[in-house]
Coordinates of N, CA and C in Angstrom, one line a residue:
I1 N 2.3 27.6 -16.1 CA 3.4 26.8 -16.0 C 4.0 26.7 -14.6
L2 N 3.9 27.8 -13.9 CA 4.4 27.9 -12.6 C 3.7 26.9 -11.6
T3 N 2.4 26.7 -11.8 CA 1.7 25.9 -11.0 C 2.2 24.4 -11.0
S4 N 2.6 24.0 -12.2 CA 3.1 22.6 -12.3 C 4.4 22.4 -11.5
F5 N 5.2 23.5 -11.5 CA 6.5 23.4 -10.7 C 6.2 23.5 -9.2
I6 N 5.2 24.2 -8.8 CA 4.9 24.4 -7.4 C 4.4 23.0 -6.8
L7 N 3.8 22.2 -7.7 CA 3.5 20.8 -7.2 C 4.7 20.0 -6.9
R8 N 5.8 20.4 -7.3 CA 7.1 19.6 -7.1 C 7.9 20.2 -6.0
V9 N 7.6 21.4 -5.5 CA 8.4 22.0 -4.5 C 8.3 21.2 -3.2
R10 N 9.4 21.0 -2.5 CA 9.4 20.2 -1.3 C 9.0 21.0 -0.1
D11 N 7.7 21.5 -0.1 CA 7.1 22.2 1.0 C 5.7 21.8 1.0
N12 N 5.3 21.1 2.1 CA 3.9 20.6 2.2 C 2.9 21.7 2.2
N13 N 3.2 22.8 2.8 CA 2.2 23.9 2.9 C 2.0 24.5 1.6
S14 N 3.0 24.7 0.8 CA 2.9 25.3 -0.5 C 2.1 24.4 -1.5
V15 N 2.4 23.1 -1.5 CA 1.8 22.2 -2.3 C 0.3 22.0 -1.9
N16 N 0.0 22.0 -0.6 CA -1.3 21.9 -0.1 C -2.1 23.1 -0.6
C17 N -1.6 24.3 -0.5 CA -2.3 25.5 -0.9 C -2.6 25.5 -2.4
I18 N -1.6 25.1 -3.2 CA -1.8 25.1 -4.7 C -2.8 24.0 -5.1
T19 N -2.8 22.9 -4.4 CA -3.8 21.8 -4.8 C -5.2 22.3 -4.5
I20 N -5.4 23.0 -3.4 CA -6.7 23.5 -3.0 C -7.1 24.6 -4.0
F21 N -6.2 25.5 -4.4 CA -6.4 26.5 -5.4 C -6.8 25.9 -6.7
L22 N -6.0 25.0 -7.2 CA -6.3 24.4 -8.5 C -7.6 23.6 -8.5
K23 N -7.9 23.0 -7.4 CA -9.2 22.2 -7.3 C -10.4 23.2 -7.5
I24 N -10.3 24.4 -7.0 CA -11.3 25.4 -7.1 C -11.3 26.1 -8.4
W25 N -10.1 26.3 -8.9 CA -9.9 27.2 -10.1 C -10.2 26.4 -11.4
L26 N -9.8 25.1 -11.5 CA -9.9 24.4 -12.8 C -11.3 24.2 -13.3
P27 N -12.3 23.9 -12.5 CA -13.7 23.7 -13.1 C -14.2 24.9 -13.9
Q28 N -13.7 26.1 -13.7 CA -14.1 27.3 -14.4 C -13.8 27.1 -15.9
Y29 N -12.9 26.3 -16.3 CA -12.5 26.1 -17.7 C -13.0 24.9 -18.3
S30 N -14.1 24.3 -17.8 CA -14.7 23.1 -18.4 C -15.5 23.4 -19.6
S31 N -16.0 24.7 -19.8 CA -16.8 25.0 -20.9 C -15.9 25.4 -22.1
D32 N -16.5 25.5 -23.3 CA -15.8 25.9 -24.5 C -16.1 27.4 -24.8
A33 N -16.3 28.2 -23.8 CA -16.7 29.6 -24.1 C -15.6 30.4 -24.8
E34 N -14.4 30.1 -24.5 CA -13.3 30.8 -25.1 C -12.3 29.8 -25.7
P35 N -11.5 30.2 -26.7 CA -10.5 29.2 -27.2 C -9.4 28.9 -26.3
T36 N -9.1 29.9 -25.4 CA -8.0 29.6 -24.5 C -8.3 28.6 -23.4
F37 N -9.6 28.3 -23.2 CA -10.0 27.3 -22.2 C -9.6 25.9 -22.6
A38 N -9.6 25.7 -23.9 CA -9.1 24.3 -24.4 C -7.6 24.2 -24.2
M39 N -6.9 25.2 -24.3 CA -5.4 25.2 -24.0 C -5.2 25.0 -22.5
I40 N -5.9 25.6 -21.7 CA -5.8 25.5 -20.3 C -6.1 24.0 -19.9
R41 N -7.2 23.5 -20.4 CA -7.6 22.1 -20.1 C -6.5 21.1 -20.6
Q42 N -5.9 21.4 -21.8 CA -4.8 20.6 -22.3 C -3.6 20.6 -21.4
F43 N -3.2 21.8 -20.9 CA -2.1 22.0 -20.0 C -2.4 21.2 -18.7
A44 N -3.6 21.4 -18.2 CA -3.9 20.8 -16.9 C -3.9 19.2 -17.0
A45 N -4.4 18.7 -18.1 CA -4.4 17.3 -18.3 C -3.1 16.7 -18.6
T46 N -2.1 17.5 -19.0 CA -0.8 16.9 -19.3 C 0.2 17.3 -18.2
E47 N 0.6 18.5 -18.2 CA 1.7 18.9 -17.3 C 1.3 18.9 -15.8
L48 N 0.1 19.4 -15.4 CA -0.3 19.3 -14.0 C -0.6 17.9 -13.6
L49 N -1.1 17.1 -14.4 CA -1.4 15.7 -14.1 C -0.1 15.0 -13.9
K50 N 0.9 15.2 -14.7 CA 2.2 14.5 -14.6 C 2.8 14.9 -13.3
S51 N 2.8 16.2 -13.0 CA 3.4 16.7 -11.7 C 2.7 16.2 -10.5
A52 N 1.4 16.1 -10.6 CA 0.6 15.6 -9.4 C 0.9 14.1 -9.2
I53 N 1.0 13.3 -10.2 CA 1.3 11.9 -10.1 C 2.7 11.7 -9.6
T54 N 3.6 12.5 -10.0 CA 5.0 12.4 -9.5 C 5.1 12.7 -8.1
S55 N 4.4 13.8 -7.7 CA 4.4 14.2 -6.3 C 3.7 13.2 -5.4
L56 N 2.6 12.6 -5.9 CA 1.8 11.7 -5.2 C 2.7 10.5 -4.7
H57 N 3.6 10.1 -5.5 CA 4.4 8.9 -5.1 C 5.7 9.2 -4.4
E58 N 6.0 10.4 -4.1 CA 7.2 10.7 -3.4 C 7.0 10.6 -1.9
P59 N 7.9 9.9 -1.1 CA 7.7 9.8 0.3 C 7.6 11.1 1.1
Y60 N 8.1 12.2 0.5 CA 8.1 13.5 1.2 C 6.6 14.0 1.3
F61 N 5.8 13.6 0.4 CA 4.4 14.2 0.3 C 3.4 13.2 0.9
T62 N 3.7 12.4 1.9 CA 2.8 11.4 2.4 C 1.6 12.1 3.1
D63 N 1.9 13.3 3.7 CA 0.9 14.0 4.5 C -0.2 14.6 3.6
I64 N 0.1 14.9 2.3 CA -0.9 15.6 1.5 C -1.3 14.7 0.3
Q65 N -1.1 13.4 0.4 CA -1.5 12.5 -0.7 C -3.0 12.6 -1.0
K66 N -3.8 12.8 0.0 CA -5.2 13.0 -0.1 C -5.6 14.1 -1.0
D67 N -4.9 15.3 -0.8 CA -5.2 16.5 -1.6 C -4.7 16.3 -3.0
L68 N -3.5 15.6 -3.2 CA -3.0 15.4 -4.5 C -3.9 14.4 -5.3
S69 N -4.4 13.4 -4.7 CA -5.3 12.5 -5.4 C -6.6 13.2 -5.7
N70 N -7.1 14.1 -4.9 CA -8.3 14.9 -5.2 C -8.1 15.8 -6.4
L71 N -6.8 16.3 -6.5 CA -6.5 17.2 -7.6 C -6.5 16.3 -8.9
I72 N -6.0 15.1 -8.8 CA -6.0 14.2 -10.0 C -7.4 13.9 -10.4
V73 N -8.3 13.7 -9.5 CA -9.7 13.5 -9.8 C -10.3 14.7 -10.5
S74 N -10.0 15.9 -10.0 CA -10.5 17.1 -10.7 C -10.0 17.3 -12.1
I75 N -8.7 16.9 -12.3 CA -8.1 17.0 -13.6 C -8.8 16.0 -14.6
I76 N -9.0 14.9 -14.1 CA -9.7 13.8 -14.9 C -11.1 14.3 -15.3
H77 N -11.8 14.9 -14.3 CA -13.2 15.5 -14.7 C -13.1 16.6 -15.7
L78 N -12.0 17.4 -15.7 CA -11.9 18.5 -16.6 C -11.6 18.0 -18.0
S79 N -10.7 17.1 -18.2 CA -10.4 16.6 -19.5 C -10.1 15.1 -19.5
P80 N -11.1 14.3 -19.6 CA -10.9 12.8 -19.4 C -10.1 12.2 -20.6
T81 N -10.3 12.7 -21.8 CA -9.5 12.0 -22.9 C -8.0 12.3 -22.8
D82 N -7.7 13.5 -22.5 CA -6.2 13.9 -22.4 C -5.6 13.2 -21.1
A83 N -6.4 13.1 -20.1 CA -5.9 12.4 -18.8 C -5.7 10.9 -19.1
E84 N -6.6 10.4 -19.9 CA -6.5 8.9 -20.2 C -5.2 8.7 -21.0
S85 N -4.9 9.5 -21.9 CA -3.6 9.3 -22.7 C -2.4 9.4 -21.8
V86 N -2.4 10.4 -20.9 CA -1.3 10.5 -20.0 C -1.2 9.3 -19.0
I87 N -2.3 8.9 -18.4 CA -2.3 7.8 -17.5 C -1.9 6.5 -18.2
S88 N -2.4 6.3 -19.4 CA -2.2 5.1 -20.2 C -0.7 5.0 -20.6
S89 N 0.0 6.1 -20.6 CA 1.4 6.1 -21.0 C 2.3 5.8 -19.8
L90 N 1.8 5.7 -18.6 CA 2.6 5.4 -17.4 C 3.1 4.0 -17.5
P91 N 4.3 3.7 -17.0 CA 4.8 2.4 -16.9 C 4.0 1.5 -16.0
G92 N 3.7 0.3 -16.5 CA 2.8 -0.6 -15.7 C 1.4 -0.5 -16.1
L93 N 1.0 0.7 -16.6 CA -0.4 0.9 -17.0 C -0.5 0.9 -18.5
N94 N 0.6 1.0 -19.2 CA 0.5 1.1 -20.7 C 0.1 -0.2 -21.3
S95 N 0.2 -1.3 -20.6 CA -0.2 -2.6 -21.1 C -1.7 -3.0 -20.6
Q96 N -2.3 -2.1 -19.9 CA -3.6 -2.4 -19.4 C -4.6 -1.2 -19.7
P97 N -4.9 -1.0 -21.0 CA -5.8 0.1 -21.4 C -7.2 -0.1 -20.9
D98 N -7.7 -1.3 -20.8 CA -9.0 -1.5 -20.4 C -9.2 -1.2 -18.9
R99 N -8.2 -1.5 -18.1 CA -8.2 -1.1 -16.7 C -8.3 0.4 -16.5
V100 N -7.5 1.1 -17.3 CA -7.4 2.6 -17.2 C -8.8 3.2 -17.6
R101 N -9.4 2.7 -18.7 CA -10.7 3.2 -19.2 C -11.8 2.9 -18.2
E102 N -11.7 1.7 -17.6 CA -12.7 1.4 -16.6 C -12.6 2.3 -15.3
A103 N -11.4 2.5 -14.9 CA -11.2 3.4 -13.7 C -11.6 4.8 -14.0
L104 N -11.3 5.3 -15.2 CA -11.7 6.7 -15.6 C -13.2 6.8 -15.7
A105 N -13.8 5.8 -16.2 CA -15.3 5.8 -16.3 C -15.9 5.8 -14.9
R106 N -15.3 5.1 -14.0 CA -15.8 5.1 -12.6 C -15.7 6.5 -11.9
I107 N -14.5 7.1 -12.2 CA -14.3 8.4 -11.7 C -15.2 9.4 -12.3
M108 N -15.5 9.4 -13.6 CA -16.4 10.3 -14.2 C -17.9 10.1 -13.8
S109 N -18.2 8.9 -13.4 CA -19.6 8.6 -13.1 C -19.9 8.9 -11.6
T110 N -19.0 9.1 -10.8 CA -19.2 9.4 -9.4 C -19.0 10.9 -9.1
S111 N -19.8 11.3 -8.2 CA -19.7 12.7 -7.7 C -19.0 12.7 -6.3
S112 N -18.8 11.5 -5.8 CA -18.2 11.4 -4.4 C -16.7 11.6 -4.5
E113 N -16.2 12.6 -3.8 CA -14.8 12.9 -3.8 C -14.0 11.7 -3.2
R114 N -14.5 11.1 -2.2 CA -13.9 10.0 -1.5 C -13.7 8.8 -2.4
L115 N -14.8 8.4 -3.2 CA -14.8 7.3 -4.1 C -13.8 7.6 -5.2
G116 N -13.8 8.8 -5.8 CA -12.9 9.1 -6.9 C -11.5 9.0 -6.4
R117 N -11.2 9.5 -5.2 CA -9.8 9.4 -4.7 C -9.4 7.9 -4.5
A118 N -10.3 7.1 -4.0 CA -10.0 5.7 -3.9 C -9.7 5.0 -5.2
V119 N -10.5 5.4 -6.2 CA -10.2 4.8 -7.5 C -8.9 5.2 -8.1
V120 N -8.5 6.5 -7.9 CA -7.2 7.0 -8.4 C -6.1 6.3 -7.7
L121 N -6.2 6.1 -6.4 CA -5.1 5.5 -5.6 C -5.0 4.0 -6.0
D122 N -6.1 3.4 -6.3 CA -6.1 2.0 -6.7 C -5.5 1.8 -8.1
L123 N -5.8 2.8 -9.0 CA -5.3 2.7 -10.3 C -3.8 2.9 -10.4
L124 N -3.3 3.9 -9.6 CA -1.9 4.2 -9.6 C -1.1 3.4 -8.6
E125 N -1.7 2.4 -8.1 CA -0.9 1.6 -7.1 C 0.2 0.8 -7.7
Q126 N 0.1 0.4 -9.0 CA 1.1 -0.4 -9.6 C 2.4 0.4 -9.9
I127 N 2.3 1.7 -10.1 CA 3.5 2.4 -10.4 C 4.1 3.0 -9.2
R128 N 3.5 2.8 -8.1 CA 4.0 3.3 -6.8 C 5.0 2.3 -6.3
G129 N 6.1 2.8 -5.7 CA 7.1 1.9 -5.2 C 6.7 1.4 -3.8
V130 N 6.1 2.2 -3.0 CA 5.6 1.8 -1.7 C 4.2 2.2 -1.6
S131 N 3.4 1.4 -0.9 CA 2.0 1.7 -0.7 C 1.8 2.9 0.1
I132 N 0.8 3.7 -0.1 CA 0.5 4.9 0.6 C 0.4 4.6 2.1
H133 N -0.2 3.5 2.4 CA -0.4 3.2 3.8 C 0.9 2.8 4.5
E134 N 1.9 2.3 3.7 CA 3.2 1.9 4.2 C 4.2 3.1 4.3
M135 N 3.9 4.1 3.5 CA 4.8 5.3 3.6 C 4.7 6.0 4.9
G136 N 5.8 6.2 5.5 CA 5.8 6.9 6.8 C 5.6 6.0 8.0
R137 N 5.4 4.8 7.8 CA 5.2 3.8 8.9 C 6.6 3.5 9.4
I138 N 6.6 3.5 10.7 CA 7.9 3.2 11.4 C 8.0 1.7 11.7
T139 N 9.1 1.1 11.3 CA 9.2 -0.3 11.5 C 9.9 -0.5 12.8
T140 N 9.5 -1.4 13.6 CA 10.1 -1.7 14.9 C 10.8 -3.1 14.7
P141 N 12.0 -3.2 15.3 CA 12.7 -4.4 15.3 C 12.0 -5.5 16.1
R142 N 12.0 -6.7 15.6 CA 11.4 -7.8 16.3 C 12.2 -8.3 17.4
R143 N 11.6 -8.7 18.5 CA 12.4 -9.2 19.7 C 12.6 -10.7 19.5
K144 N 13.7 -11.1 19.9 CA 14.0 -12.6 19.9 C 13.2 -13.3 21.0
K145 N 12.7 -14.4 20.7 CA 12.1 -15.2 21.7 C 13.1 -15.8 22.6
V146 N 12.8 -15.8 23.9 CA 13.8 -16.3 24.9 C 13.4 -17.8 25.1
N147 N 14.3 -18.7 25.0 CA 14.1 -20.1 25.2 C 13.9 -20.3 26.7
A148 N 12.8 -20.8 27.1 CA 12.5 -21.0 28.5 C 13.4 -22.0 29.2
K149 N 13.8 -23.0 28.5 CA 14.7 -24.0 29.0 C 16.1 -23.4 29.4
V150 N 16.6 -22.5 28.5 CA 17.9 -21.9 28.7 C 17.7 -20.9 29.9
F151 N 16.6 -20.2 30.0 CA 16.4 -19.3 31.1 C 16.4 -20.1 32.5
A152 N 15.7 -21.2 32.5 CA 15.5 -22.0 33.7 C 16.9 -22.5 34.2
T153 N 17.7 -23.0 33.3 CA 19.0 -23.6 33.7 C 20.0 -22.5 34.1
S154 N 19.8 -21.3 33.5 CA 20.8 -20.2 33.8 C 20.4 -19.6 35.2
S155 N 19.2 -19.8 35.7 CA 18.9 -19.2 37.0 C 19.5 -20.0 38.2
G156 N 20.0 -21.1 37.9 CA 20.7 -21.9 39.0 C 19.8 -22.8 39.8
R157 N 18.6 -22.8 39.5 CA 17.7 -23.7 40.3 C 17.7 -25.1 39.8
G158 N 18.1 -25.3 38.6 CA 18.1 -26.7 38.0 C 16.7 -27.3 37.8
M159 N 15.8 -26.4 37.6 CA 14.4 -26.9 37.3 C 14.2 -27.3 35.9
D160 N 13.6 -28.4 35.7 CA 13.3 -29.0 34.4 C 12.0 -28.5 33.9
V161 N 12.1 -27.6 32.9 CA 10.9 -26.9 32.4 C 10.0 -27.9 31.6
D162 N 10.6 -28.8 30.9 CA 9.8 -29.7 30.1 C 8.9 -30.6 31.0
R163 N 9.3 -31.1 32.1 CA 8.5 -31.9 33.0 C 7.6 -31.2 33.9
G164 N 7.9 -29.9 34.1 CA 7.0 -29.1 35.0 C 7.4 -29.4 36.5
D165 N 8.6 -29.8 36.8 CA 9.0 -30.1 38.2 C 9.0 -28.9 39.0
R166 N 8.2 -28.9 40.1 CA 8.1 -27.7 41.0 C 8.7 -28.1 42.4
G167 N 9.5 -29.1 42.5 CA 10.0 -29.5 43.7 C 10.8 -28.5 44.5
N168 N 11.5 -27.6 43.8 CA 12.3 -26.6 44.4 C 11.6 -25.3 44.7
S169 N 10.3 -25.2 44.5 CA 9.5 -24.0 44.6 C 9.4 -23.7 46.1
P170 N 9.4 -22.4 46.5 CA 9.3 -22.0 47.9 C 7.8 -22.3 48.4
S171 N 7.7 -22.5 49.6 CA 6.3 -22.7 50.2 C 5.7 -21.3 50.4
L172 N 4.4 -21.3 50.1 CA 3.6 -20.0 50.2 C 2.6 -20.1 51.2
E173 N 2.8 -20.8 52.3 CA 1.7 -21.0 53.3 C 1.5 -19.7 54.1
G174 N 2.5 -18.9 54.4 CA 2.3 -17.7 55.2 C 1.8 -16.5 54.4
V175 N 1.7 -16.6 53.1 CA 1.4 -15.4 52.3 C -0.1 -15.0 52.5
S176 N -1.0 -16.0 52.7 CA -2.4 -15.7 52.8 C -2.7 -15.0 54.2
D177 N -1.8 -15.3 55.2 CA -2.0 -14.6 56.5 C -1.7 -13.1 56.4
M178 N -0.9 -12.7 55.4 CA -0.5 -11.3 55.3 C -1.7 -10.4 54.9
F179 N -2.6 -11.0 54.2 CA -3.7 -10.2 53.7 C -4.9 -10.3 54.6

């Protein structure tokens, strides 16, 4: 129970350590050797998955979203049916059960960590308030364009920018002799 709460602690180092630990620890319980393994899988597929999804979408955890999505993939591999029921109950995905089943099938069929992570991020994109790539991005204010006509008349030269009148330009004859 403590591990699900650690995924919600606002400390990137703690959450990073627990995701690495869980990713290594959870596959041990994939077999049905003991009756307690089924309870551990059930807990992982419900409580841990909910905590990981919630942490994945908080702006505080932008630096460790890769680890959190890898943990979600590990949980889906551990108990796909329980994970499907949790993911299907999420707002925005509860009306798309075929999309959820297709994404989970793609995750189960691949052994690539990178592809599984991409499928999870794509699947959970609808419930995300801000895209992962947009989180943490600094927005810069746009500069106003300076009207060239206003600039030319404010310099005092009286040059007409629209006609390209260069009658008041200084002579540059002696510049080439300097070099």
